[in-house]
Amino acid sequence: MKTDVLVLGAGVAGLAAARDLHDAGHAVVVLEARDRVGGRVWTERSLAPHPVEFGAEFVHGDRAATWPLLDRLGLATRLWPKCDDSLVHAESGGWRTMTRLRAEDDAFERTRSWNLPDVEPGPYEDFDSYLRRVGFDDAQLRYVRRAFANACGEAPERLSAAAILAGFRDGEAGEGDFRVIDGYDRLPHALAEGLDVRRRAVVRRVACEGRGVHVTLDDGTGMRAHAAVVALPLGVLQSGAIEFAPSLRALKGDALAGIRSGAVVKLVYRLAGPPVEDPGVSALYAAGTPPMWWSPSTGPTDLPVWTAFVSGPAAADLLRYPSEVALERALDTLRVELDRPDLRAVSGRVIAWPLDPFARGGYSHVLPGHAARRAGTTCEGVPGARALLARPTPPLVWAGEATAPEGSAATVHGAYVSGRRAAAELSAVLA
């Protein structure tokens, strides 16, 4: 079988590319290893009376690139409140609201403001070293680890300071985090409508042959196309599960050495009751593991859903245990820190993205020494790992959140934009 374009992966990046190419008149076939579309967007509807996100959960920013699509689809959203009394910080034996913590803990207020001096990071400097150099003390760094670094998917000493600061400076997506009320998977389902998506099509080999591409599936089926969009998760590319000819090393050089897919784990609970009495509290940070908890349930409700989020080394450690043990150990953190020994879960699920063979991690981060160099700095104009990964290698073009610029990488809107960029690159080749 031969077509114009093969798209490898039916996550948001692959579907965005396929949608644009299909609408431009090209014959497109999408190959997806799972039995569903969406990739790391995974909405579960059997756990509670409302959708629960096992994967990506938020639209990050009130100007994110996916808003026009969400609006066109008529998908309602809700702002996630993360300030004042809706978010609490737990310590051993109790908790404090954001308002109280800001008033009582100067280290927290200084950390929350991110009022960083105009000091350029070194090209090989990690984020922990940079923060210490600009004056962050141990108390502030404790909050960084608990919240920001955990959200980044890795310990701060494994994050590129230059990449993190580039993301801070971008600001293009705006402020706030928003939930899609009817479920985030509505977005990839809409993108996939009318497309030729082959589910359970596990790619094992991608070969550039002559002026085209030959893709082999795990059942031996071969497919040919004039070109292909590689929209596979970073962790899958790095795992070696798919053979490329020429090799990934030949195609991408050092790009894959400078970027990683973070170990991200979600533990989703249906609790017998709310962890704190105030129904306005929708999120909390814990001192132990997992450090981040939030609830997609709204208002007073029986059996509320709470999601624990943990990444990096702490996530890897938690995955050493069977699911039942991991769920109990994580819930013990809340029992101790909220002084709630009676806190009980009716049910729970561990969503271990590093163990998913079609993801092999959560989302990407850049290692020290592999970020793009800013104008006016040493080695100005040297591309970073993300730009190298995104660079076209005809007849292959590359998409996915890991290929997006720092301000939008590791997000759904970054994946979406990368797919559209890849489609534009390929359209130029096919013209």
Coordinates of C-alpha atoms in Angstrom, one line a residue:
M1 CA 0.0 0.0 0.0
K2 CA 1.2 3.5 -0.8
T3 CA -0.1 6.9 0.2
D4 CA 1.1 10.5 0.2
V5 CA 1.8 10.8 3.9
L6 CA 2.1 8.4 6.8
V7 CA 1.7 10.0 10.2
L8 CA 3.3 8.0 13.0
G9 CA 1.3 8.6 16.2
A10 CA -2.2 9.8 16.8
G11 CA -1.5 12.0 19.7
V12 CA -2.4 15.7 19.4
A13 CA 0.8 16.5 17.4
G14 CA 0.2 13.7 14.9
L15 CA -3.5 14.5 14.6
A16 CA -2.9 18.2 14.1
A17 CA -0.4 17.4 11.3
A18 CA -2.8 14.9 9.7
R19 CA -5.7 17.2 9.9
D20 CA -3.9 20.1 8.1
L21 CA -2.4 17.7 5.5
H22 CA -5.8 16.0 4.8
D23 CA -7.6 19.3 4.6
A24 CA -4.9 20.5 2.1
G25 CA -5.9 17.6 -0.2
H26 CA -3.1 15.0 0.6
A27 CA -3.9 11.3 1.1
V28 CA -2.9 10.7 4.7
V29 CA -2.8 7.5 6.8
V30 CA -2.3 7.8 10.6
L31 CA -0.7 4.8 12.4
E32 CA -1.5 4.5 16.1
A33 CA -0.2 1.8 18.4
R34 CA -3.0 2.1 20.9
D35 CA -6.7 1.3 20.5
R36 CA -7.6 5.0 21.0
V37 CA -6.5 8.4 19.8
G38 CA -5.0 11.1 22.0
G39 CA -1.7 9.6 23.1
R40 CA -0.9 11.2 26.4
V41 CA -4.3 12.9 26.5
W42 CA -6.4 10.2 28.2
T43 CA -9.8 10.9 29.7
E44 CA -11.5 8.3 31.9
R45 CA -15.2 8.5 32.4
S46 CA -15.9 5.3 34.5
L47 CA -14.3 6.5 37.7
A48 CA -16.6 9.3 38.7
P49 CA -19.7 11.2 37.5
H50 CA -17.4 13.7 35.8
P51 CA -14.4 13.1 33.4
V52 CA -11.0 12.4 35.1
E53 CA -7.8 13.0 33.2
F54 CA -5.2 10.3 33.4
G55 CA -2.9 12.2 31.2
A56 CA -2.7 15.8 30.2
E57 CA -5.1 17.8 32.3
F58 CA -4.9 21.5 31.7
V59 CA -5.0 24.1 29.0
H60 CA -1.9 26.1 30.1
G61 CA -2.5 29.8 29.6
D62 CA -5.4 32.0 28.5
R63 CA -3.7 32.6 25.1
A64 CA -2.6 29.0 24.4
A65 CA -2.6 28.1 20.7
T66 CA -5.4 25.6 21.2
W67 CA -8.0 28.2 22.2
P68 CA -9.3 28.9 18.7
L69 CA -9.9 25.1 18.2
L70 CA -11.5 24.7 21.6
D71 CA -13.8 27.7 20.9
R72 CA -14.7 26.4 17.4
L73 CA -15.6 23.1 19.0
G74 CA -17.7 24.8 21.6
L75 CA -15.8 23.1 24.5
A76 CA -16.4 24.8 27.8
T77 CA -13.6 25.3 30.2
R78 CA -13.1 26.1 33.9
L79 CA -10.3 28.0 35.4
W80 CA -8.3 26.0 38.0
P81 CA -8.1 28.2 41.2
K82 CA -4.6 28.1 42.6
C83 CA -4.4 31.1 44.9
D84 CA -5.5 32.4 48.3
D85 CA -7.7 29.9 50.1
S86 CA -8.3 27.4 47.3
L87 CA -4.8 26.0 47.6
V88 CA -3.2 24.8 50.8
H89 CA 0.3 23.7 51.9
A90 CA 0.6 20.7 54.1
E91 CA 3.3 20.0 56.7
S92 CA 3.5 17.3 59.3
G93 CA 0.4 17.5 61.5
G94 CA -1.6 20.2 59.7
W95 CA -2.0 22.6 56.8
R96 CA -2.0 26.3 56.0
T97 CA -3.9 28.2 53.2
M98 CA -1.9 30.1 50.6
T99 CA -3.0 33.4 52.2
R100 CA -1.8 32.4 55.6
L101 CA 1.5 30.9 54.3
R102 CA 2.2 34.1 52.3
A103 CA 1.8 36.1 55.5
E104 CA 3.8 33.8 57.8
D105 CA 6.6 32.5 55.6
D106 CA 8.8 35.0 53.8
A107 CA 10.7 32.2 52.0
F108 CA 7.4 31.1 50.4
E109 CA 6.4 34.6 49.3
R110 CA 9.9 35.2 47.8
T111 CA 9.7 31.9 45.9
R112 CA 6.2 32.4 44.7
S113 CA 7.0 35.8 43.2
W114 CA 9.9 34.3 41.0
N115 CA 11.5 37.8 41.3
L116 CA 14.7 36.6 39.8
P117 CA 17.5 39.1 39.1
D118 CA 18.6 39.7 35.5
V119 CA 21.5 37.3 35.7
E120 CA 22.2 35.1 32.7
P121 CA 22.6 31.4 33.4
G122 CA 25.7 29.7 32.1
P123 CA 25.2 27.4 29.1
Y124 CA 25.9 24.3 31.2
E125 CA 24.3 25.5 34.5
D126 CA 21.6 23.5 36.1
F127 CA 18.5 25.2 37.7
D128 CA 19.5 24.3 41.3
S129 CA 22.9 25.8 40.9
Y130 CA 21.5 28.9 39.2
L131 CA 19.0 29.6 41.9
R132 CA 21.6 29.2 44.6
R133 CA 23.9 31.6 42.6
V134 CA 21.2 34.3 42.5
G135 CA 20.5 34.0 46.2
F136 CA 17.8 31.4 46.8
D137 CA 18.3 29.8 50.3
D138 CA 17.5 26.3 51.4
A139 CA 13.9 27.2 52.5
Q140 CA 13.1 28.6 49.0
L141 CA 14.7 25.7 47.3
R142 CA 12.5 23.4 49.3
Y143 CA 9.4 25.1 47.8
V144 CA 11.0 24.9 44.3
R145 CA 11.4 21.1 44.6
R146 CA 7.9 20.7 46.1
A147 CA 6.1 22.6 43.4
F148 CA 7.9 23.9 40.3
A149 CA 10.5 21.2 39.7
N150 CA 7.9 18.5 40.3
A151 CA 5.7 20.1 37.7
C152 CA 8.8 20.1 35.3
G153 CA 9.2 16.4 35.7
E154 CA 12.7 16.3 37.1
A155 CA 14.9 17.4 40.0
P156 CA 16.2 20.9 39.6
E157 CA 19.8 19.8 39.3
R158 CA 18.8 17.9 36.2
L159 CA 17.1 20.8 34.5
S160 CA 18.8 23.3 32.2
A161 CA 18.6 26.7 33.8
A162 CA 18.8 28.3 30.4
A163 CA 15.8 26.3 29.1
I164 CA 13.8 27.1 32.2
L165 CA 14.4 30.8 32.0
A166 CA 13.6 30.8 28.3
G167 CA 10.2 29.3 29.2
F168 CA 9.7 32.1 31.8
R169 CA 10.6 34.8 29.3
D170 CA 8.3 33.4 26.6
G171 CA 4.9 34.2 28.2
E172 CA 3.1 33.7 24.8
A173 CA 0.5 31.3 26.2
G174 CA -0.6 33.7 28.9
E175 CA -1.7 33.0 32.5
G176 CA -3.9 30.5 34.2
D177 CA -4.7 26.8 33.9
F178 CA -8.0 25.6 32.5
R179 CA -9.9 22.3 32.5
V180 CA -12.0 21.1 29.6
I181 CA -15.2 20.4 31.4
D182 CA -16.4 17.6 29.1
G183 CA -13.0 16.0 29.0
Y184 CA -9.7 16.9 27.3
D185 CA -10.0 13.9 24.9
R186 CA -12.8 15.8 23.0
L187 CA -9.9 17.8 21.3
P188 CA -8.0 14.8 19.8
H189 CA -11.3 13.1 18.9
A190 CA -12.4 16.2 16.9
L191 CA -9.0 16.4 15.2
A192 CA -9.3 12.7 14.2
E193 CA -12.8 13.0 12.7
G194 CA -12.8 11.9 9.1
L195 CA -9.1 10.8 9.1
D196 CA -7.9 7.4 8.2
V197 CA -6.5 6.3 11.6
R198 CA -5.2 2.7 11.8
R199 CA -5.4 1.7 15.5
R200 CA -3.2 -1.1 17.0
A201 CA -0.7 -0.4 14.3
V202 CA 2.6 -0.8 16.1
V203 CA 5.5 0.6 14.1
R204 CA 8.8 -1.3 14.2
R205 CA 10.9 0.1 11.4
V206 CA 11.0 3.4 9.5
A207 CA 13.2 3.4 6.4
C208 CA 14.0 6.3 4.0
E209 CA 14.2 4.6 0.6
G210 CA 14.8 6.6 -2.6
R211 CA 12.3 9.5 -2.6
G212 CA 10.0 8.0 -0.1
V213 CA 9.4 6.2 3.2
H214 CA 8.8 2.5 4.0
V215 CA 7.2 1.7 7.4
T216 CA 7.0 -1.8 8.8
L217 CA 4.5 -2.8 11.5
D218 CA 5.0 -5.4 14.1
D219 CA 2.8 -7.9 12.2
G220 CA 5.1 -7.6 9.2
T221 CA 2.8 -5.3 7.2
G222 CA 4.7 -2.8 5.0
M223 CA 3.4 0.6 4.1
R224 CA 4.9 3.2 1.7
A225 CA 4.5 6.9 1.4
H226 CA 6.1 9.9 -0.3
A227 CA 6.9 11.3 3.2
A228 CA 6.1 10.8 6.9
V229 CA 5.5 12.8 10.0
V230 CA 7.2 11.3 13.0
A231 CA 5.0 12.3 15.9
L232 CA 6.1 9.7 18.4
P233 CA 6.8 10.4 22.1
L234 CA 10.4 11.3 22.9
G235 CA 10.6 8.3 25.2
V236 CA 9.6 5.9 22.5
L237 CA 12.2 7.3 20.1
Q238 CA 14.9 7.0 22.8
S239 CA 13.9 3.4 23.7
G240 CA 15.1 1.9 20.5
A241 CA 11.8 0.1 20.1
I242 CA 11.6 1.5 16.5
E243 CA 14.5 1.0 14.0
F244 CA 15.3 3.9 11.8
A245 CA 17.3 3.8 8.5
P246 CA 19.3 6.0 8.5
S247 CA 19.7 5.7 12.2
L248 CA 18.3 8.3 14.7
R249 CA 21.9 9.2 15.4
A250 CA 22.5 10.0 11.7
L251 CA 19.2 11.8 11.4
K252 CA 19.2 13.8 14.7
G253 CA 22.8 14.0 15.9
D254 CA 23.1 14.9 19.5
A255 CA 19.5 16.1 19.9
L256 CA 18.3 13.0 21.7
A257 CA 21.2 13.1 24.1
G258 CA 20.2 16.6 25.4
I259 CA 16.5 16.0 26.2
R260 CA 14.7 13.6 28.4
S261 CA 11.1 12.4 29.0
G262 CA 10.4 12.8 32.7
A263 CA 9.2 10.0 34.9
V264 CA 5.6 11.2 35.6
V265 CA 3.1 9.2 37.7
K266 CA -0.5 10.1 38.6
L267 CA -2.3 8.3 41.5
V268 CA -6.0 8.9 41.1
Y269 CA -8.2 8.2 44.2
R270 CA -11.9 8.2 44.9
L271 CA -11.8 9.2 48.6
A272 CA -14.5 8.4 51.2
G273 CA -14.5 12.1 52.0
P274 CA -12.7 15.3 51.3
P275 CA -9.2 15.5 52.8
V276 CA -9.9 18.9 54.3
E277 CA -13.2 20.2 55.6
D278 CA -13.2 23.4 53.5
P279 CA -15.0 22.5 50.2
G280 CA -13.3 25.5 48.5
V281 CA -9.9 23.8 48.7
S282 CA -9.2 22.2 45.3
A283 CA -5.4 21.6 45.5
L284 CA -2.6 21.2 48.0
Y285 CA 1.2 20.8 48.2
A286 CA 2.6 18.2 50.5
A287 CA 6.1 18.1 52.1
G288 CA 6.4 14.4 51.4
T289 CA 5.7 12.2 48.3
P290 CA 3.7 12.9 46.3
P291 CA 4.2 16.6 46.6
M292 CA 1.2 17.8 44.5
W293 CA -2.5 16.9 44.9
W294 CA -5.6 18.4 43.2
S295 CA -9.2 17.6 42.7
P296 CA -11.2 17.7 39.5
S297 CA -14.4 17.4 41.6
T298 CA -16.2 20.7 42.3
G299 CA -18.0 21.8 45.4
P300 CA -19.3 19.5 48.1
T301 CA -19.6 15.9 46.8
D302 CA -19.7 12.4 48.0
L303 CA -16.6 10.3 47.2
P304 CA -14.5 13.2 45.7
V305 CA -11.7 12.4 43.2
W306 CA -8.2 13.6 44.2
T307 CA -5.2 13.2 42.0
A308 CA -1.6 12.9 43.3
F309 CA 1.1 14.0 40.9
V310 CA 4.8 13.0 41.3
S311 CA 7.7 13.1 39.0
G312 CA 11.4 12.6 38.7
P313 CA 13.4 10.4 41.2
A314 CA 10.4 10.3 43.6
A315 CA 8.2 8.9 40.9
A316 CA 10.8 6.3 39.9
D317 CA 11.1 5.3 43.6
L318 CA 7.3 4.9 43.9
L319 CA 7.2 2.7 40.9
R320 CA 9.3 0.1 42.7
Y321 CA 6.2 -0.9 44.6
P322 CA 3.1 -2.8 43.4
S323 CA 0.2 -0.4 42.7
E324 CA -1.7 -1.2 45.9
V325 CA 1.4 -0.4 48.0
A326 CA 2.2 2.7 46.0
L327 CA -1.4 4.0 46.5
E328 CA -1.3 3.3 50.3
R329 CA 2.2 4.9 50.7
A330 CA 1.1 8.1 48.9
L331 CA -2.1 8.4 50.8
D332 CA -0.2 8.0 54.1
T333 CA 1.5 11.3 53.2
L334 CA -1.8 13.1 53.4
R335 CA -2.9 11.2 56.6
V336 CA 0.3 12.4 58.4
E337 CA 0.5 15.9 57.0
L338 CA -3.2 16.7 57.3
D339 CA -3.4 14.9 60.7
R340 CA -6.2 12.8 59.2
P341 CA -5.5 9.1 60.2
D342 CA -9.1 8.3 59.2
L343 CA -8.6 9.4 55.5
R344 CA -9.7 6.4 53.4
A345 CA -9.8 5.7 49.6
V346 CA -12.7 3.8 48.2
S347 CA -10.7 3.0 45.0
G348 CA -7.5 4.1 43.3
R349 CA -5.5 3.9 40.1
V350 CA -1.8 4.3 39.4
I351 CA -1.1 5.8 36.0
A352 CA 2.5 5.1 35.4
W353 CA 3.5 6.9 32.2
P354 CA 7.2 5.6 32.3
L355 CA 5.9 2.0 32.1
D356 CA 3.6 2.7 29.2
P357 CA 5.3 1.1 26.2
F358 CA 3.7 3.7 23.8
A359 CA 4.8 6.7 25.9
R360 CA 7.8 5.7 28.1
G361 CA 7.5 8.9 30.1
G362 CA 5.5 12.0 30.8
Y363 CA 6.7 15.0 29.0
S364 CA 10.1 16.5 28.1
H365 CA 12.7 18.6 29.7
V366 CA 16.1 19.8 28.5
L367 CA 19.3 18.8 30.3
P368 CA 22.0 21.3 31.3
G369 CA 24.2 22.2 28.3
H370 CA 21.6 21.5 25.7
A371 CA 19.4 24.6 25.6
A372 CA 19.5 27.1 22.7
R373 CA 21.9 30.1 23.2
R374 CA 20.3 33.5 23.5
A375 CA 21.3 36.5 21.4
G376 CA 24.1 38.4 23.1
T377 CA 25.4 35.3 25.0
T378 CA 28.3 33.0 24.4
C379 CA 27.7 30.7 21.4
E380 CA 24.8 32.9 20.3
G381 CA 22.7 31.2 17.7
V382 CA 23.6 27.6 18.6
P383 CA 20.4 25.6 18.4
G384 CA 19.2 23.7 21.4
A385 CA 18.1 20.1 21.6
R386 CA 14.4 20.9 20.9
A387 CA 15.2 22.8 17.7
L388 CA 17.5 20.0 16.5
L389 CA 14.8 17.4 17.2
A390 CA 12.3 19.5 15.2
R391 CA 14.6 20.1 12.2
P392 CA 13.2 18.4 9.0
T393 CA 15.1 15.5 7.5
P394 CA 13.2 14.9 4.3
P395 CA 11.3 12.7 3.6
L396 CA 10.7 12.8 7.4
V397 CA 9.4 15.7 9.4
W398 CA 9.2 15.7 13.2
A399 CA 6.5 16.7 15.6
G400 CA 5.6 16.4 19.3
E401 CA 5.7 18.5 22.4
A402 CA 9.5 17.8 22.7
T403 CA 10.1 19.6 19.4
A404 CA 8.2 22.7 20.5
P405 CA 10.0 25.9 21.8
E406 CA 10.6 26.2 25.5
G407 CA 7.6 28.4 26.2
S408 CA 5.2 25.8 24.9
A409 CA 7.1 22.5 25.2
A410 CA 5.6 19.8 27.5
T411 CA 2.1 21.0 26.8
V412 CA -0.8 20.0 24.6
H413 CA -0.8 23.3 22.8
G414 CA 2.9 22.8 22.1
A415 CA 2.2 19.4 20.6
Y416 CA -0.6 21.0 18.5
V417 CA 1.5 23.8 17.2
S418 CA 4.4 21.4 16.4
G419 CA 2.0 19.2 14.4
R420 CA 0.8 22.1 12.3
R421 CA 4.4 23.3 11.8
A422 CA 5.4 19.8 10.6
A423 CA 2.4 19.8 8.2
A424 CA 3.5 23.1 6.7
E425 CA 7.1 21.8 6.3
L426 CA 5.8 18.7 4.5
S427 CA 3.4 20.6 2.3
A428 CA 6.4 22.6 1.0
V429 CA 8.1 19.3 0.2
L430 CA 5.1 17.7 -1.5
A431 CA 4.2 20.8 -3.5

